[in-house]
mmCIF file of C-alpha atoms in Angstrom:
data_model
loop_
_atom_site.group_PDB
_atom_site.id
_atom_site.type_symbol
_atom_site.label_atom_id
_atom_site.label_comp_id
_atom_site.label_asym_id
_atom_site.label_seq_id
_atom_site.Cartn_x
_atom_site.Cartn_y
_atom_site.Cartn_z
ATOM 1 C CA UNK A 63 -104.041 -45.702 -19.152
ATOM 2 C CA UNK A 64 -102.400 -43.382 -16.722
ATOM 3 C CA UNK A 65 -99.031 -41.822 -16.529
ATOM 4 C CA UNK A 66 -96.742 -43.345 -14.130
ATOM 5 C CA UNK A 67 -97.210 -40.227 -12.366
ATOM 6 C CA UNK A 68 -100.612 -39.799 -12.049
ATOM 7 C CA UNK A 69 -100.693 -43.944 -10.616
ATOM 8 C CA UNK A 70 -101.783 -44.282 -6.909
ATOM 9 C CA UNK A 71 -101.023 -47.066 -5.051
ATOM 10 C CA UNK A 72 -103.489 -49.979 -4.486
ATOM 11 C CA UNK A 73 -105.336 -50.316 -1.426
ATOM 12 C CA UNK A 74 -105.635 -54.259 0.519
ATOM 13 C CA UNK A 75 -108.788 -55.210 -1.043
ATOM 14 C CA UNK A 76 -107.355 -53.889 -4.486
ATOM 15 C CA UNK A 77 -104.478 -56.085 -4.243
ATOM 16 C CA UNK A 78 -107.030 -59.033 -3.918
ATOM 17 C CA UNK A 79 -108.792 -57.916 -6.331
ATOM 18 C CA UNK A 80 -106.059 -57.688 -8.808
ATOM 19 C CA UNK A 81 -104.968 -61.344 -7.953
ATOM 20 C CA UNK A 82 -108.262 -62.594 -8.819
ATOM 21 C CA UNK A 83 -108.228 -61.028 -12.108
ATOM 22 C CA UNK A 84 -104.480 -62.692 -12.639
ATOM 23 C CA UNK A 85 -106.369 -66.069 -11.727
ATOM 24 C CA UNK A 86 -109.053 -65.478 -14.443
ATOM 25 C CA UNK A 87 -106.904 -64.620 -17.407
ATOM 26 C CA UNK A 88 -104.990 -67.735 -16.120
ATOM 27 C CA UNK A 89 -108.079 -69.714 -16.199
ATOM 28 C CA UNK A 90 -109.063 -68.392 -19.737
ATOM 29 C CA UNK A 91 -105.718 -69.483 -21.243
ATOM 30 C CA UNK A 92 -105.697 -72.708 -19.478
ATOM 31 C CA UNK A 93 -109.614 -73.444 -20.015
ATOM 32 C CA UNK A 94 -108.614 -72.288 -24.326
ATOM 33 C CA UNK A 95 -105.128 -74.855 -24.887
ATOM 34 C CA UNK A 96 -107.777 -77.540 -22.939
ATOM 35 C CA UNK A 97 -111.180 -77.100 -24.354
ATOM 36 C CA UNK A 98 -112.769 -76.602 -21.382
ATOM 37 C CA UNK A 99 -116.027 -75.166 -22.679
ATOM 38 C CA UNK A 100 -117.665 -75.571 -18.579
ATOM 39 C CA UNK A 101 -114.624 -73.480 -16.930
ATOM 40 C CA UNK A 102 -114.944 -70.831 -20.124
ATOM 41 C CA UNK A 103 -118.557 -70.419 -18.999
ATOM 42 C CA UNK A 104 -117.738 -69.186 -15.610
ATOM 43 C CA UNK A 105 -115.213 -66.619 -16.972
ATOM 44 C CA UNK A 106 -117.426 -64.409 -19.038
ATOM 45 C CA UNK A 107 -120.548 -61.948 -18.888
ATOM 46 C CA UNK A 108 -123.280 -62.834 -20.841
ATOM 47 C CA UNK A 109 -122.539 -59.862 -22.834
ATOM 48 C CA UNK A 110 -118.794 -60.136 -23.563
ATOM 49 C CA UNK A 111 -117.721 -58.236 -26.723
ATOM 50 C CA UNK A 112 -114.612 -59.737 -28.408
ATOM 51 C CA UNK A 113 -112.576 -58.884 -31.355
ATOM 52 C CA UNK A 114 -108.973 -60.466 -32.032
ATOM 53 C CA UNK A 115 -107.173 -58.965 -34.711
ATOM 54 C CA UNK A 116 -104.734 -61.349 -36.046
ATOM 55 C CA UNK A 117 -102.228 -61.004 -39.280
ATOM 56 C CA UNK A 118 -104.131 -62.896 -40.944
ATOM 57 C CA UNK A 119 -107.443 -62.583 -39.476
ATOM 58 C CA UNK A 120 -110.364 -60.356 -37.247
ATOM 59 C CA UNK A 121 -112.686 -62.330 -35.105
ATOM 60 C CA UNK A 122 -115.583 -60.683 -33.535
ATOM 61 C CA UNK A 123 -117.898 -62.298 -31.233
ATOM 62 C CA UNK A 124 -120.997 -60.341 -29.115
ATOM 63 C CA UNK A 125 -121.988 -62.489 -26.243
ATOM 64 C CA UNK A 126 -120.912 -65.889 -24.476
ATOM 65 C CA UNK A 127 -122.447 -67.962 -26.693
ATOM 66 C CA UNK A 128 -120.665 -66.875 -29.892
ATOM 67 C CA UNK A 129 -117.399 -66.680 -27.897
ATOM 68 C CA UNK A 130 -117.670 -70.202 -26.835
ATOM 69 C CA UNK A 131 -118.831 -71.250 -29.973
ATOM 70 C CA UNK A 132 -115.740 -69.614 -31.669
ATOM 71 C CA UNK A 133 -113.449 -70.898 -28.734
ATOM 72 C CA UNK A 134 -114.249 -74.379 -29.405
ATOM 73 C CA UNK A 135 -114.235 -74.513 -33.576
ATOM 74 C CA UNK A 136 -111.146 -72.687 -33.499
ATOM 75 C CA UNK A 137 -108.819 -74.513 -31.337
ATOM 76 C CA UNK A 138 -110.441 -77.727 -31.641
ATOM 77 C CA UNK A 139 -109.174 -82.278 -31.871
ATOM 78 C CA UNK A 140 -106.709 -80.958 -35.214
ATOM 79 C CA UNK A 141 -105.056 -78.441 -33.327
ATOM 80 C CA UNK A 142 -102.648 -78.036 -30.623
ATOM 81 C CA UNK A 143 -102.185 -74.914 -28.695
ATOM 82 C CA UNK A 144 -100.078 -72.892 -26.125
ATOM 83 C CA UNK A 145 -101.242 -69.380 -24.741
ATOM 84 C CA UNK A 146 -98.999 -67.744 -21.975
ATOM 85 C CA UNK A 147 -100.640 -64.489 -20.781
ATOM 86 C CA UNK A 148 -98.037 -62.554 -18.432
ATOM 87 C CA UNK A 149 -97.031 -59.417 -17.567
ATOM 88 C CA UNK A 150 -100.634 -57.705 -16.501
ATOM 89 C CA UNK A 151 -100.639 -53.713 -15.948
ATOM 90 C CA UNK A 152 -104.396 -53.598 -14.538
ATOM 91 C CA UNK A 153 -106.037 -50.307 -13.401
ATOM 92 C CA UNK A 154 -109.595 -50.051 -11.421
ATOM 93 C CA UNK A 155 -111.963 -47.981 -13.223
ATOM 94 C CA UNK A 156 -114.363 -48.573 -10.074
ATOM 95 C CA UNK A 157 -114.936 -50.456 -7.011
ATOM 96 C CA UNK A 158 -116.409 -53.384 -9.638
ATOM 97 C CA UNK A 159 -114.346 -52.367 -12.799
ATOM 98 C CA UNK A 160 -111.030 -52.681 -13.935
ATOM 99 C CA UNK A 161 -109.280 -52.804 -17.275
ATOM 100 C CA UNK A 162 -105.996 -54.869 -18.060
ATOM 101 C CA UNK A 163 -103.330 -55.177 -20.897
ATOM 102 C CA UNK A 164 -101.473 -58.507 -21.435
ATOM 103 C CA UNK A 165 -98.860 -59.270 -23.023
ATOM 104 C CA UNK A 166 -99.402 -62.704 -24.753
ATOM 105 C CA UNK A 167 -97.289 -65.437 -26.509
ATOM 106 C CA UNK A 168 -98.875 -67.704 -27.917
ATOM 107 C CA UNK A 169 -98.277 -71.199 -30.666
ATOM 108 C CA UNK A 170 -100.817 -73.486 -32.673
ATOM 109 C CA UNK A 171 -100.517 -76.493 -34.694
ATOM 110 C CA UNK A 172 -103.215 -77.308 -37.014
ATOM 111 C CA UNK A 173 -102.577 -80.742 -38.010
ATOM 112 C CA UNK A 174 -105.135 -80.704 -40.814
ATOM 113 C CA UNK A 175 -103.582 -78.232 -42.552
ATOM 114 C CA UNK A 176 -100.003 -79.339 -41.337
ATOM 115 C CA UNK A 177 -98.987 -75.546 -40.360
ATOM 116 C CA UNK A 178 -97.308 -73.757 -37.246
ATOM 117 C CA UNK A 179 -98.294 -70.349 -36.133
ATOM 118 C CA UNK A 180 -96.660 -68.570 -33.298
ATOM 119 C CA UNK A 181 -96.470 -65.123 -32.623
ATOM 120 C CA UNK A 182 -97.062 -62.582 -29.575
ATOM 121 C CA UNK A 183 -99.769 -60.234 -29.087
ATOM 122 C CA UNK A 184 -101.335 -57.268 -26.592
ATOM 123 C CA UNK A 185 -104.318 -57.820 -24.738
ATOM 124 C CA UNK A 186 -106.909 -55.490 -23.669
ATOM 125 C CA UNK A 187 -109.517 -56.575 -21.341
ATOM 126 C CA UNK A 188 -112.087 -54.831 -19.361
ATOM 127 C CA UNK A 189 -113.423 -56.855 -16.684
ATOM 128 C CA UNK A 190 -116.477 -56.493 -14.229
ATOM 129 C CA UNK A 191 -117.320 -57.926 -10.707
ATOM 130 C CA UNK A 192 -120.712 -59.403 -10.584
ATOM 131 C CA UNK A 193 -121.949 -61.691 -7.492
ATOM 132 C CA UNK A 194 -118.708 -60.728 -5.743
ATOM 133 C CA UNK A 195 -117.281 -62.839 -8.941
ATOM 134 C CA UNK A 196 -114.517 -60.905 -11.488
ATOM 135 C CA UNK A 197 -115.186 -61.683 -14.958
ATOM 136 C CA UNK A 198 -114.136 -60.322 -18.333
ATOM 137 C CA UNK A 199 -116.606 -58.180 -20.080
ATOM 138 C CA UNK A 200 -114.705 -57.201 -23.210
ATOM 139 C CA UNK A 201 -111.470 -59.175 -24.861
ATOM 140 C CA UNK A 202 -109.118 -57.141 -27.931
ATOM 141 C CA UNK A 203 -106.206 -58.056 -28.903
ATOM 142 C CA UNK A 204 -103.680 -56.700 -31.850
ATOM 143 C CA UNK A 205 -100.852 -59.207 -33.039
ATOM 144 C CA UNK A 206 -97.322 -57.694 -32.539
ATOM 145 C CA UNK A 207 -96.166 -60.111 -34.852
ATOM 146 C CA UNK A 208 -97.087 -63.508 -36.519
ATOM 147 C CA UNK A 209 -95.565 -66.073 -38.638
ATOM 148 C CA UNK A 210 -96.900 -69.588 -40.521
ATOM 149 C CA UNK A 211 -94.453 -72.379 -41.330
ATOM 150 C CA UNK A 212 -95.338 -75.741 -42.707
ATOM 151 C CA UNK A 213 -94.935 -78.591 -40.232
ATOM 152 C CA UNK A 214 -92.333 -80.668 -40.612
ATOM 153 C CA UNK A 215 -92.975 -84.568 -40.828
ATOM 154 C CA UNK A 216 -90.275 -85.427 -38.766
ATOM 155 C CA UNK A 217 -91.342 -83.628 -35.998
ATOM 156 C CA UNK A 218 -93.084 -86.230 -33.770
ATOM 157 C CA UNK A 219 -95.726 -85.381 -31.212
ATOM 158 C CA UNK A 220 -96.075 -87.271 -28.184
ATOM 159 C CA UNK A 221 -99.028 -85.660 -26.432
ATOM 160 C CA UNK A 222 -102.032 -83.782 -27.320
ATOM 161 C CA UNK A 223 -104.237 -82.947 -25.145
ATOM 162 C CA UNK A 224 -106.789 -81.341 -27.625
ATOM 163 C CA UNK A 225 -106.995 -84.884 -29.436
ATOM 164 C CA UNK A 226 -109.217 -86.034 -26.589
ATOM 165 C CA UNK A 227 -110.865 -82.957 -25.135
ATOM 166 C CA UNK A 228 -111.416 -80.816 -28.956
ATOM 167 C CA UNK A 229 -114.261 -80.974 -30.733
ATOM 168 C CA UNK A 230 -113.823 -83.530 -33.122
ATOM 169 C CA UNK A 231 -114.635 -82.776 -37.043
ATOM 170 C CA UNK A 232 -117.985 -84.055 -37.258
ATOM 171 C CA UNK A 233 -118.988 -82.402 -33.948
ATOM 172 C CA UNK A 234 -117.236 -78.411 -35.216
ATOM 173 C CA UNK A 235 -119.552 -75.820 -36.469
ATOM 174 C CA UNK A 236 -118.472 -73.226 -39.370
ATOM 175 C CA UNK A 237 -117.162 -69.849 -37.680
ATOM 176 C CA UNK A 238 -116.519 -68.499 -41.123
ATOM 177 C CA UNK A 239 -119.278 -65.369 -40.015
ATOM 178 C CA UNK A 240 -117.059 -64.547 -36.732
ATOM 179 C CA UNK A 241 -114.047 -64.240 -38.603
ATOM 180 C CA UNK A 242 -112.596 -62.031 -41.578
ATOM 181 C CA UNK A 243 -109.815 -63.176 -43.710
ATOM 182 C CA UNK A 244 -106.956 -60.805 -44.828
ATOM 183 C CA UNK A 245 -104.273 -61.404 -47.468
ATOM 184 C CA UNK A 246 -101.107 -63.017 -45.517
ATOM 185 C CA UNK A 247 -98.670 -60.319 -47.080
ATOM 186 C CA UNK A 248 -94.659 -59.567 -45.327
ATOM 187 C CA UNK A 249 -95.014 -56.629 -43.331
#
């Protein structure tokens, strides 16, 4: 990324631009905490590259397919999630490129194995404009921090959202060959 020096300042159809790429990382957090495999369709290349390196975990996925296909075993009728993607810095790399870096919060519930994650982590995204249509190309992420706790059984839960639109156990493929497993060891 630039110096805050060397930045120039975005022209009209820039500032479009960069609100349409706001709506699509809206869309992909939205379209993950949901399991809306259609509306994760429309947000990707066919050749998206993704890797996601967790505390505990790296996922890497080449191409839409694999993505959704992680996307959909991961957060899935067991789980319950919350991502909040906010403050973008996004710089064009051309008239149909741009890259971005988001800062993300995000919180899971697996209810099969009765444990909490939450944590924050840093986005990088490169995205692409195809068809006069923005959509992400590449996905990173690097965990700023992470943390597991058991769940509670008093803690009642009153909606869930993935119960009804998740993949449901007998319908979940093994992702075990997108993901590698690391020790869960105190920084």
């Amino acid at each position: 990324m630039p110096k805050e020096s060397e930045m120039v300042a975005f022209t009209p159809e820039q500032l479009s631009d960069l609100e349409e790429i706001k709506q699509l990382k809206s869309r992909y957090c939205r379209a993950t905490d949901t399991c809306d495999e259609a509306l994760l369709r429309q947000l990707f290349t066919p050749d998206v590259t993704v890797e996601y390196r967790g505390g505990a975990y790296i996922a890497r996925c080449a191409g839409v397919d694999e993505m959704i296909d992680f996307l959909m075993n991961a957060h899935h009728s067991q789980m319950i999630t919350m991502h909040h993607a906010h403050l973008p810095d996004i710089r064009f790399t051309g008239a149909d490129a741009a890259e971005g870096i988001w800062y993300c919060e995000d919180f899971h519930i697996a209810l099969d194995r009765k444990e909490i994650t939450s944590g924050c982590l840093i986005y990088r995204d490169q995205y692409v404009r195809r068809d006069g249509t923005w959509l992400i190309a590449r996905t990173e992420y690097d965990r700023v921090w992470e943390a597991f706790e058991p769940l509670r059984p008093e803690i009642a839960i009153t909606a869930h959202q993935l119960a009804r639109t998740g993949r449901t156990p007998d319908q979940r493929r093994n992702i075990d060959h997108l993901l590698h497993w690391k020790a869960r060891t105190a920084a």
